Amino acid sequence: MDYRRFLNRLIDRAQGRMENSEAFLVKNKELQIGVYKGEITKYSIAESGGLSLRGSYEGKMGYSYTEKIDDSSIDTLVHDAIENGRYVEGSEDEVIFSGSESYEDIDHYNEALNRVENSEKIDFLLKLEKEAYSLDDKVFAVSACDYHEFEGERYILNSLGLDLKDKFNGAFTYISVVVKDGDDTKTGLSYRVFKDFYTLDYRKMAKEAVDNAISMLGAKEVKSGNYPIVFENTSFANLLAAFSPIFSSDNVQKGLSLLKGKIGEEIAVPILNIVDDPFLKDGFASRNFDDEGTASTFNKLIDNGKLVGLLYNWKTANKEGVKSTGNASRSYKGSMGISPSNLYVVNGDTEIEDLLYLANGGLYINNLEGLHSGLNPVSGDFSLSASGFLIKDGQLHRPVNQITIAGNLYELFKDILAIGNDLKFTIPSNGYIGSPSILIKSLAVAGE
Amino acid sequence: MLDKRVIEDVLYAALSRGGDFAEVFVEDKYNGSMKMVGGILESSISGRDYGVGIRIFDKYNSIYAYTNDSSRENLIKVAKEAAQALKEGQRDISLNLMKASFSDYNPIKILPSSIAKKEKLDLIKMGYEAAKGYDEVISQVTVSYMEEEQKVLIANTEGVLAEDTRVRTRYAVQSVAAKDGEMQVGHYAPGASMGYEFYDKVDVREVAREASRIAKVAVHADYCPSGNMPVIIDNEFGGVLFHEACGHALEAEFVSKETSAFANKLGQLVASPLVTAIDDGTIKNAWGTTNIDDEGTPTQRNVLIENGVLKSYLIDKLNGRRMGMASTGSGRRQSYKFAPTSRMNNTFIAAGDSTLEEMIANTEYGLYAKKLGGGSVNPATGDFNFAVLEGYIIQNGKILKPVRGATLIGNGVKVLELIDMVGNNLELGQGMCGASSGSVPASVGQPSIRVKSLTVGGRKEK
């Protein structure tokens, strides 16, 4: 199907009734493979997509969508978008965008990934699983050994002449092992997010997962109290990801972020820098334009401890008379929102060994649970189930689990003592979030 | 939804290179939602999810493929592509698809899509005003209205041909209370497998006031002390404790690979004898009820634990093969984009005979967790965590003061043994449960219960 011709037909038809209209089409391809005990137990292939129409009718912006992408859907899309817009209020600031003056021309599609044979991927998983079993007698099961690959195409076409298209791909793989020592059961995970298949090293991944699990055997609580905390890079990145809505101008305008009125103020220690970088090489949220068709831009959010920026789309930008930062984000099922691209804490200059020495008697946290429930992005409060190690004399002394750590993000920003130089990103979801390891002066720990 | 001849051709194509079972899942779903923030109807969206999933089993191995293009030509192409993953083979099958009949546990009176948008807008406004007007401390209110009508067709080489329509309605209010530069959130979101008649049963103003009440309590509360203590978990959504701590570990996905703490324990005492737990997919119009599961098997009432003894797991077809056990009607998936796996429907701890007042009066020092938020579990270790939305410290058998920001952590196997009082006030609450086959509506439930000792995570020392 020639999607551009089809989308032009849709816009033509919509313009018969609407003042302005825009089509947003996403096409996805996915591959998932899973192995268990030497056999391929999961193999999934998919091609799918969705189409959204948004348009203004009597000055009101309405949305509709469908996954049945053919001419039979056009009339319903136009009718439903008008009906949906009828009662919507406050949409005056939401406009259809005619396009930026220029766009970066970075290719986010790695042709080489596309050329890897499926048999190579299966072979990789089988070796990965076998390696994990071979490393230690305590490995009781490999509960997941999976490969996911995705490829997406995005089309934005509107009545103001905007006509953009891009394509991206990527993959991730992970292994989760269960180890047992008597009644003591622990799990360990290792994952890689990549665009180049040949960077994968199954031996390293298997060892990481098994080491992670084995190192937790015998873990127990620590006494309740306040402890210095070193967050391992991805743990802090996960925490930051859960709190990333605070940087959305939409949440700030609605009074759902405590950053309201804080631009220019020192909200963190001077060593903290947080940026949103849509051009990060091999970043999984890298892009040349956002979901409104605005050219992406590099943005500093926290600069040497000072709040200097927020993330905008055109609707929130127009409310304040500023420009969109190119962070408009949506799915074809939803209305225009805001999300970060590659958002991360910039590397500091402290070596990990030094972080551990500085945190004597504290805890090294490498796993946080309950991030979708145990924190409040509005107030900044969090209380999370955690595990990791007790630190003694710069070493990981013994494993710790069944504890919670609690605090408040805004207080934590001011209690950062040192920032590592080991920036790492989490598995991509809503944006691609990264951080180096970070030492916090003190957080409340509940245990014994 | 799809011609029987086409379905047969697709099933034949799926088994053209071997395999011993094939299934077609067709979904055509209408979704509608509206959201009001700060008194302004910010969005109103509707649309159609549409696609077909094809699954092939070869003993314990499973192949899955999905597409939006339901033309005969494309479906056969996709089925053959999926079959390519099998080692060369050939299977002679003869198909005899029989239209399945099953009970209707979710009678629907008024299709939500038949109601004018204006009426829904009024309903949303009514909730907004009730929430905002509850107290001057309420600074922001978001009301979300949700409706869906999901048509499914499931056919497989065992001869099943089942079609059903699932109608669901939900109304969610989130209130923010602000005081002295601090903000706390309250949330309440009832739902049902019902049409618009849901609103004859549920007063949205009460829903709204409940969300605001929780936010107001939290913003006036002090931080929760931390440590080990007895915890009384109230009824309704408190059932998320059992859902997270034990329910997931009873799913065949984990039991079949023996990565669950409950594997190989059928018939054994795994909980306090006070505990009887049930997963029931047949409760009339309940949020997690379906007439058939997403593999075409009729849902049923599964007693999981009876007086502390493990009686049953939650089993889907694929994991059932590995375990040599039949499906319990528990194969569920978010949409055609997911292969189904074993999931919960409406899971609850059965009523006992204590009262909440007795529990409080018999607790010298502890936490009364009146409302819980969400949580999660590691099914292999059984370690769980969840958030307390509304909590109170109990001292000398009396409620002392509200506390906020508490988290409960523990281990599923251990916590079941530590339940020492079970109340008589069973209620169900509604949530969305996420796992490998996506996000599905599920009820949790329980009467008030007391756990002898749990780790409470907070920001203050006792």
GROMACS .gro file of C-alpha atoms in nm, chain A residues 55-448:
model
  394
   55GLY     CA    1  -0.854   1.800   1.306
   56SER     CA    2  -1.029   2.119   1.404
   57TYR     CA    3  -1.397   2.178   1.352
   58GLU     CA    4  -1.550   2.506   1.466
   59GLY     CA    5  -1.218   2.576   1.636
   60LYS     CA    6  -1.214   2.256   1.839
   61MET     CA    7  -0.958   1.982   1.800
   62GLY     CA    8  -1.091   1.627   1.784
   63TYR     CA    9  -0.923   1.289   1.752
   64SER     CA   10  -1.013   0.943   1.622
   65TYR     CA   11  -0.814   0.632   1.531
   66THR     CA   12  -0.834   0.292   1.370
   67GLU     CA   13  -0.620  -0.016   1.318
   68LYS     CA   14  -0.816  -0.110   1.007
   69ILE     CA   15  -0.613   0.096   0.765
   70ASP     CA   16  -0.804   0.115   0.438
   71ASP     CA   17  -1.047   0.343   0.252
   72SER     CA   18  -1.347   0.190   0.432
   73SER     CA   19  -1.232   0.362   0.754
   74ILE     CA   20  -1.202   0.718   0.619
   75ASP     CA   21  -1.560   0.838   0.671
   76THR     CA   22  -1.578   0.702   1.027
   77LEU     CA   23  -1.247   0.865   1.116
   78VAL     CA   24  -1.366   1.208   0.996
   79HIS     CA   25  -1.708   1.175   1.159
   80ASP     CA   26  -1.570   1.052   1.494
   81ALA     CA   27  -1.297   1.316   1.511
   82ILE     CA   28  -1.558   1.592   1.468
   83GLU     CA   29  -1.789   1.434   1.726
   84ASN     CA   30  -1.504   1.388   1.974
   85GLY     CA   31  -1.394   1.748   1.936
   86ARG     CA   32  -1.743   1.890   1.989
   87TYR     CA   33  -1.727   1.910   2.369
   88VAL     CA   34  -1.354   1.948   2.416
   89GLU     CA   35  -1.257   2.274   2.584
   90GLY     CA   36  -0.934   2.467   2.607
   91SER     CA   37  -0.803   2.327   2.281
   92GLU     CA   38  -0.751   2.678   2.134
   93ASP     CA   39  -0.379   2.652   2.202
   94GLU     CA   40  -0.348   2.322   2.020
   95VAL     CA   41  -0.264   2.391   1.658
   96ILE     CA   42  -0.170   2.191   1.353
   97PHE     CA   43   0.193   2.275   1.280
   98SER     CA   44   0.315   2.368   0.934
   99GLY     CA   45   0.672   2.250   0.985
  100SER     CA   46   1.012   2.366   1.107
  101GLU     CA   47   1.257   2.552   0.885
  102SER     CA   48   1.506   2.269   0.879
  103TYR     CA   49   1.554   1.921   1.018
  104GLU     CA   50   1.861   1.720   1.111
  105ASP     CA   51   1.926   1.439   0.869
  106ILE     CA   52   2.037   1.157   1.099
  107ASP     CA   53   1.950   0.802   0.997
  108HIS     CA   54   1.799   0.612   1.289
  109TYR     CA   55   1.756   0.290   1.093
  110ASN     CA   56   2.037   0.039   1.105
  111GLU     CA   57   2.023  -0.165   0.784
  112ALA     CA   58   2.275  -0.414   0.923
  113LEU     CA   59   2.037  -0.528   1.198
  114ASN     CA   60   1.785  -0.615   0.932
  115ARG     CA   61   2.033  -0.844   0.761
  116VAL     CA   62   2.103  -1.068   1.062
  117GLU     CA   63   1.957  -1.414   0.996
  118ASN     CA   64   1.701  -1.544   1.246
  119SER     CA   65   1.908  -1.859   1.284
  120GLU     CA   66   2.193  -1.645   1.423
  121LYS     CA   67   1.961  -1.492   1.681
  122ILE     CA   68   1.831  -1.834   1.785
  123ASP     CA   69   2.185  -1.965   1.805
  124PHE     CA   70   2.279  -1.671   2.028
  125LEU     CA   71   1.991  -1.742   2.269
  126LEU     CA   72   2.067  -2.114   2.286
  127LYS     CA   73   2.433  -2.042   2.366
  128LEU     CA   74   2.334  -1.779   2.621
  129GLU     CA   75   2.101  -2.019   2.803
  130LYS     CA   76   2.349  -2.308   2.796
  131GLU     CA   77   2.627  -2.086   2.923
  132ALA     CA   78   2.412  -1.971   3.216
  133TYR     CA   79   2.338  -2.332   3.320
  134SER     CA   80   2.704  -2.424   3.289
  135LEU     CA   81   2.838  -2.148   3.512
  136ASP     CA   82   2.721  -2.273   3.849
  137ASP     CA   83   2.545  -2.579   3.993
  138LYS     CA   84   2.316  -2.346   4.183
  139VAL     CA   85   2.151  -2.229   3.860
  140PHE     CA   86   1.812  -2.392   3.896
  141ALA     CA   87   1.634  -2.244   3.595
  142VAL     CA   88   1.667  -1.988   3.322
  143SER     CA   89   1.323  -1.835   3.355
  144ALA     CA   90   1.357  -1.612   3.048
  145CYS     CA   91   1.602  -1.600   2.760
  146ASP     CA   92   1.450  -1.371   2.501
  147TYR     CA   93   1.531  -1.165   2.194
  148HIS     CA   94   1.307  -0.875   2.078
  149GLU     CA   95   1.354  -0.678   1.760
  150PHE     CA   96   1.141  -0.392   1.637
  151GLU     CA   97   1.115  -0.171   1.336
  152GLY     CA   98   0.886   0.127   1.304
  153GLU     CA   99   0.778   0.376   1.043
  154ARG     CA  100   0.607   0.704   1.120
  155TYR     CA  101   0.418   0.929   0.877
  156ILE     CA  102   0.282   1.276   0.960
  157LEU     CA  103   0.090   1.452   0.688
  158ASN     CA  104  -0.135   1.755   0.728
  159SER     CA  105  -0.345   2.014   0.551
  160LEU     CA  106  -0.077   2.282   0.604
  161GLY     CA  107   0.161   2.094   0.379
  162LEU     CA  108   0.361   1.907   0.641
  163ASP     CA  109   0.472   1.574   0.494
  164LEU     CA  110   0.724   1.385   0.708
  165LYS     CA  111   0.828   1.024   0.733
  166ASP     CA  112   1.092   0.838   0.928
  167LYS     CA  113   1.203   0.489   1.008
  168PHE     CA  114   1.387   0.342   1.305
  169ASN     CA  115   1.479   0.003   1.442
  170GLY     CA  116   1.643  -0.160   1.737
  171ALA     CA  117   1.657  -0.470   1.949
  172PHE     CA  118   1.704  -0.591   2.303
  173THR     CA  119   1.779  -0.923   2.461
  174TYR     CA  120   1.765  -1.040   2.820
  175ILE     CA  121   1.825  -1.341   3.038
  176SER     CA  122   1.678  -1.403   3.380
  177VAL     CA  123   1.816  -1.682   3.594
  178VAL     CA  124   1.686  -1.845   3.913
  179VAL     CA  125   1.946  -1.981   4.154
  180LYS     CA  126   1.876  -2.199   4.456
  181ASP     CA  127   2.078  -2.280   4.761
  182GLY     CA  128   1.863  -2.499   4.984
  183ASP     CA  129   1.549  -2.296   5.047
  184ASP     CA  130   1.711  -1.973   4.940
  185THR     CA  131   1.595  -1.863   4.593
  186LYS     CA  132   1.729  -1.559   4.413
  187THR     CA  133   1.697  -1.420   4.061
  188GLY     CA  134   1.940  -1.231   3.843
  189LEU     CA  135   1.898  -1.040   3.519
  190SER     CA  136   2.118  -0.923   3.238
  191TYR     CA  137   2.001  -0.725   2.935
  192ARG     CA  138   2.138  -0.543   2.634
  193VAL     CA  139   1.972  -0.278   2.421
  194PHE     CA  140   2.144  -0.254   2.085
  195LYS     CA  141   2.138  -0.173   1.717
  196ASP     CA  142   2.443  -0.382   1.628
  197PHE     CA  143   2.383  -0.753   1.684
  198TYR     CA  144   2.752  -0.834   1.665
  199THR     CA  145   2.832  -0.633   1.979
  200LEU     CA  146   2.655  -0.902   2.186
  201ASP     CA  147   2.866  -1.129   2.402
  202TYR     CA  148   2.665  -1.422   2.538
  203ARG     CA  149   2.940  -1.524   2.783
  204LYS     CA  150   2.945  -1.182   2.943
  205MET     CA  151   2.566  -1.163   2.966
  206ALA     CA  152   2.530  -1.511   3.115
  207LYS     CA  153   2.799  -1.436   3.371
  208GLU     CA  154   2.638  -1.107   3.464
  209ALA     CA  155   2.297  -1.266   3.524
  210VAL     CA  156   2.436  -1.563   3.719
  211ASP     CA  157   2.672  -1.344   3.923
  212ASN     CA  158   2.386  -1.109   4.004
  213ALA     CA  159   2.172  -1.393   4.132
  214ILE     CA  160   2.446  -1.581   4.321
  215SER     CA  161   2.571  -1.265   4.486
  216MET     CA  162   2.226  -1.216   4.642
  217LEU     CA  163   2.214  -1.562   4.806
  218GLY     CA  164   2.206  -1.527   5.182
  219ALA     CA  165   2.072  -1.173   5.158
  220LYS     CA  166   1.892  -1.038   5.461
  221GLU     CA  167   1.763  -0.712   5.599
  222VAL     CA  168   1.962  -0.440   5.768
  223LYS     CA  169   1.852  -0.254   6.078
  224SER     CA  170   1.603   0.026   6.010
  225GLY     CA  171   1.762   0.368   6.006
  226ASN     CA  172   1.921   0.629   5.784
  227TYR     CA  173   2.199   0.514   5.551
  228PRO     CA  174   2.418   0.672   5.283
  229ILE     CA  175   2.299   0.523   4.953
  230VAL     CA  176   2.485   0.452   4.630
  231PHE     CA  177   2.233   0.396   4.352
  232GLU     CA  178   2.375   0.180   4.076
  233ASN     CA  179   2.343   0.361   3.740
  234THR     CA  180   2.034   0.179   3.606
  235SER     CA  181   1.859   0.190   3.944
  236PHE     CA  182   1.887   0.567   3.952
  237ALA     CA  183   1.786   0.579   3.585
  238ASN     CA  184   1.472   0.379   3.668
  239LEU     CA  185   1.392   0.616   3.954
  240LEU     CA  186   1.446   0.917   3.728
  241ALA     CA  187   1.227   0.756   3.459
  242ALA     CA  188   0.941   0.720   3.704
  243PHE     CA  189   0.977   1.087   3.803
  244SER     CA  190   1.038   1.220   3.450
  245PRO     CA  191   0.677   1.356   3.421
  246ILE     CA  192   0.785   1.641   3.653
  247PHE     CA  193   0.976   1.795   3.359
  248SER     CA  194   0.662   1.809   3.140
  249SER     CA  195   0.538   2.166   3.098
  250ASP     CA  196   0.185   2.022   3.082
  251ASN     CA  197   0.213   1.884   3.436
  252VAL     CA  198   0.371   2.209   3.553
  253GLN     CA  199   0.088   2.417   3.402
  254LYS     CA  200  -0.172   2.193   3.562
  255GLY     CA  201  -0.016   2.213   3.906
  256LEU     CA  202   0.089   1.848   3.895
  257SER     CA  203   0.461   1.916   3.925
  258LEU     CA  204   0.640   2.096   4.206
  259LEU     CA  205   0.872   2.255   3.947
  260LYS     CA  206   0.607   2.522   3.893
  261GLY     CA  207   0.768   2.865   3.917
  262LYS     CA  208   1.114   2.719   3.977
  263ILE     CA  209   1.283   2.809   3.646
  264GLY     CA  210   1.618   2.974   3.721
  265GLU     CA  211   1.617   2.844   4.078
  266GLU     CA  212   1.873   2.615   4.229
  267ILE     CA  213   1.684   2.289   4.285
  268ALA     CA  214   1.984   2.057   4.312
  269VAL     CA  215   2.349   2.042   4.406
  270PRO     CA  216   2.576   2.219   4.153
  271ILE     CA  217   2.725   1.889   4.030
  272LEU     CA  218   2.389   1.773   3.888
  273ASN     CA  219   2.321   1.816   3.516
  274ILE     CA  220   2.022   1.663   3.340
  275VAL     CA  221   1.970   1.693   2.963
  276ASP     CA  222   1.725   1.578   2.699
  277ASP     CA  223   1.925   1.486   2.389
  278PRO     CA  224   1.730   1.369   2.082
  279PHE     CA  225   2.050   1.334   1.879
  280LEU     CA  226   2.231   1.091   2.111
  281LYS     CA  227   2.416   0.839   1.897
  282ASP     CA  228   2.231   0.507   1.909
  283GLY     CA  229   1.984   0.653   2.159
  284PHE     CA  230   1.661   0.460   2.141
  285ALA     CA  231   1.453   0.776   2.147
  286SER     CA  232   1.671   0.961   1.896
  287ARG     CA  233   1.470   1.137   1.627
  288ASN     CA  234   1.487   1.431   1.388
  289PHE     CA  235   1.131   1.549   1.455
  290ASP     CA  236   0.865   1.495   1.719
  291ASP     CA  237   0.508   1.370   1.683
  292GLU     CA  238   0.380   1.715   1.583
  293GLY     CA  239   0.645   1.741   1.310
  294THR     CA  240   0.861   1.991   1.502
  295ALA     CA  241   1.237   1.966   1.457
  296SER     CA  242   1.398   1.806   1.762
  297THR     CA  243   1.627   2.017   1.980
  298PHE     CA  244   1.887   1.948   2.249
  299ASN     CA  245   1.766   2.081   2.585
  300LYS     CA  246   1.929   2.132   2.920
  301LEU     CA  247   1.684   2.077   3.205
  302ILE     CA  248   1.907   2.104   3.510
  303ASP     CA  249   2.230   2.298   3.454
  304ASN     CA  250   2.480   2.288   3.743
  305GLY     CA  251   2.192   2.241   3.984
  306LYS     CA  252   1.973   2.512   3.837
  307LEU     CA  253   1.639   2.434   3.671
  308VAL     CA  254   1.678   2.589   3.325
  309GLY     CA  255   1.423   2.417   3.104
  310LEU     CA  256   1.110   2.207   3.071
  311LEU     CA  257   0.972   1.993   2.788
  312TYR     CA  258   0.708   2.151   2.559
  313ASN     CA  259   0.480   2.068   2.272
  314TRP     CA  260   0.300   2.346   2.081
  315LYS     CA  261  -0.010   2.345   2.300
  316THR     CA  262   0.179   2.409   2.622
  317ALA     CA  263   0.428   2.639   2.445
  318ASN     CA  264   0.149   2.859   2.307
  319LYS     CA  265   0.001   2.890   2.656
  320GLU     CA  266   0.324   3.057   2.770
  321GLY     CA  267   0.414   3.227   2.443
  322VAL     CA  268   0.730   3.021   2.398
  323LYS     CA  269   0.846   2.772   2.135
  324SER     CA  270   0.796   2.397   2.136
  325THR     CA  271   1.109   2.209   2.242
  326GLY     CA  272   1.021   1.929   2.004
  327ASN     CA  273   0.892   1.696   2.275
  328ALA     CA  274   0.540   1.637   2.145
  329SER     CA  275   0.462   1.272   2.187
  330ARG     CA  276   0.163   1.053   2.121
  331SER     CA  277   0.045   0.710   2.027
  332TYR     CA  278  -0.209   0.681   1.748
  333LYS     CA  279  -0.461   0.589   2.019
  334GLY     CA  280  -0.406   0.903   2.223
  335SER     CA  281  -0.406   1.279   2.207
  336MET     CA  282  -0.094   1.495   2.189
  337GLY     CA  283   0.121   1.467   2.499
  338ILE     CA  284   0.478   1.532   2.602
  339SER     CA  285   0.764   1.295   2.662
  340PRO     CA  286   1.140   1.313   2.690
  341SER     CA  287   1.365   1.175   2.416
  342ASN     CA  288   1.700   1.050   2.551
  343LEU     CA  289   1.695   1.204   2.897
  344TYR     CA  290   1.992   1.148   3.123
  345VAL     CA  291   2.207   1.262   3.411
  346VAL     CA  292   2.539   1.377   3.267
  347ASN     CA  293   2.842   1.180   3.384
  348GLY     CA  294   3.023   1.314   3.689
  349ASP     CA  295   3.391   1.260   3.763
  350THR     CA  296   3.393   1.011   4.050
  351GLU     CA  297   3.509   0.654   3.994
  352ILE     CA  298   3.274   0.380   4.122
  353GLU     CA  299   3.541   0.257   4.367
  354ASP     CA  300   3.555   0.605   4.516
  355LEU     CA  301   3.175   0.625   4.546
  356LEU     CA  302   3.188   0.307   4.752
  357TYR     CA  303   3.465   0.440   4.978
  358LEU     CA  304   3.271   0.761   5.031
  359ALA     CA  305   2.963   0.559   5.132
  360ASN     CA  306   3.121   0.361   5.413
  361GLY     CA  307   2.856   0.181   5.619
  362GLY     CA  308   2.598   0.265   5.358
  363LEU     CA  309   2.407   0.063   5.104
  364TYR     CA  310   2.469  -0.005   4.736
  365ILE     CA  311   2.129  -0.037   4.571
  366ASN     CA  312   2.113  -0.224   4.240
  367ASN     CA  313   1.747  -0.314   4.230
  368LEU     CA  314   1.431  -0.113   4.296
  369GLU     CA  315   1.080  -0.256   4.282
  370GLY     CA  316   0.736  -0.097   4.286
  371LEU     CA  317   0.833   0.203   4.075
  372HIS     CA  318   0.482   0.223   3.930
  373SER     CA  319   0.316   0.228   4.270
  374GLY     CA  320   0.556   0.322   4.545
  375LEU     CA  321   0.623   0.675   4.436
  376ASN     CA  322   0.426   0.991   4.391
  377PRO     CA  323   0.539   1.199   4.092
  378VAL     CA  324   0.334   1.492   4.219
  379SER     CA  325   0.485   1.523   4.565
  380GLY     CA  326   0.821   1.361   4.486
  381ASP     CA  327   0.778   1.115   4.775
  382PHE     CA  328   0.893   0.759   4.725
  383SER     CA  329   0.908   0.444   4.933
  384LEU     CA  330   1.041   0.151   4.733
  385SER     CA  331   1.128  -0.210   4.788
  386ALA     CA  332   1.501  -0.244   4.727
  387SER     CA  333   1.792  -0.483   4.732
  388GLY     CA  334   2.168  -0.454   4.703
  389PHE     CA  335   2.467  -0.470   4.935
  390LEU     CA  336   2.597  -0.333   5.260
  391ILE     CA  337   2.915  -0.134   5.196
  392LYS     CA  338   3.217  -0.171   5.424
  393ASP     CA  339   3.562  -0.025   5.361
  394GLY     CA  340   3.484   0.047   4.999
  395GLN     CA  341   3.372  -0.310   4.933
  396LEU     CA  342   3.036  -0.478   4.882
  397HIS     CA  343   3.027  -0.650   5.220
  398ARG     CA  344   2.711  -0.863   5.217
  399PRO     CA  345   2.384  -0.888   5.018
  400VAL     CA  346   2.077  -0.706   5.150
  401ASN     CA  347   1.712  -0.755   5.058
  402GLN     CA  348   1.361  -0.716   5.203
  403ILE     CA  349   1.420  -0.351   5.278
  404THR     CA  350   1.257  -0.032   5.160
  405ILE     CA  351   1.422   0.300   5.096
  406ALA     CA  352   1.216   0.612   5.131
  407GLY     CA  353   1.266   0.979   5.064
  408ASN     CA  354   1.165   1.270   4.848
  409LEU     CA  355   1.309   1.342   4.504
  410TYR     CA  356   1.340   1.717   4.561
  411GLU     CA  357   1.529   1.662   4.886
  412LEU     CA  358   1.738   1.393   4.719
  413PHE     CA  359   1.846   1.640   4.446
  414LYS     CA  360   2.003   1.851   4.722
  415ASP     CA  361   2.159   1.555   4.902
  416ILE     CA  362   2.370   1.425   4.613
  417LEU     CA  363   2.732   1.394   4.731
  418ALA     CA  364   2.900   1.253   4.421
  419ILE     CA  365   2.819   1.142   4.068
  420GLY     CA  366   2.990   0.850   3.894
  421ASN     CA  367   3.117   0.830   3.537
  422ASP     CA  368   2.937   0.513   3.427
  423LEU     CA  369   2.629   0.646   3.241
  424LYS     CA  370   2.393   0.363   3.142
  425PHE     CA  371   2.040   0.356   3.000
  426THR     CA  372   1.738   0.150   3.101
  427ILE     CA  373   1.525  -0.064   2.871
  428PRO     CA  374   1.342   0.194   2.656
  429SER     CA  375   0.976   0.266   2.732
  430ASN     CA  376   0.835   0.617   2.751
  431GLY     CA  377   1.158   0.789   2.651
  432TYR     CA  378   1.504   0.646   2.699
  433ILE     CA  379   1.644   0.735   3.040
  434GLY     CA  380   2.000   0.707   3.166
  435SER     CA  381   2.218   0.788   3.463
  436PRO     CA  382   2.558   0.721   3.611
  437SER     CA  383   2.580   0.576   3.963
  438ILE     CA  384   2.502   0.836   4.229
  439LEU     CA  385   2.584   0.875   4.598
  440ILE     CA  386   2.315   1.024   4.821
  441LYS     CA  387   2.398   1.155   5.168
  442SER     CA  388   2.119   0.971   5.345
  443LEU     CA  389   1.785   0.799   5.294
  444ALA     CA  390   1.547   0.626   5.533
  445VAL     CA  391   1.578   0.250   5.518
  446ALA     CA  392   1.322   0.014   5.670
  447GLY     CA  393   1.434  -0.339   5.750
  448GLU     CA  394   1.460  -0.524   6.076
   0.00000   0.00000   0.00000
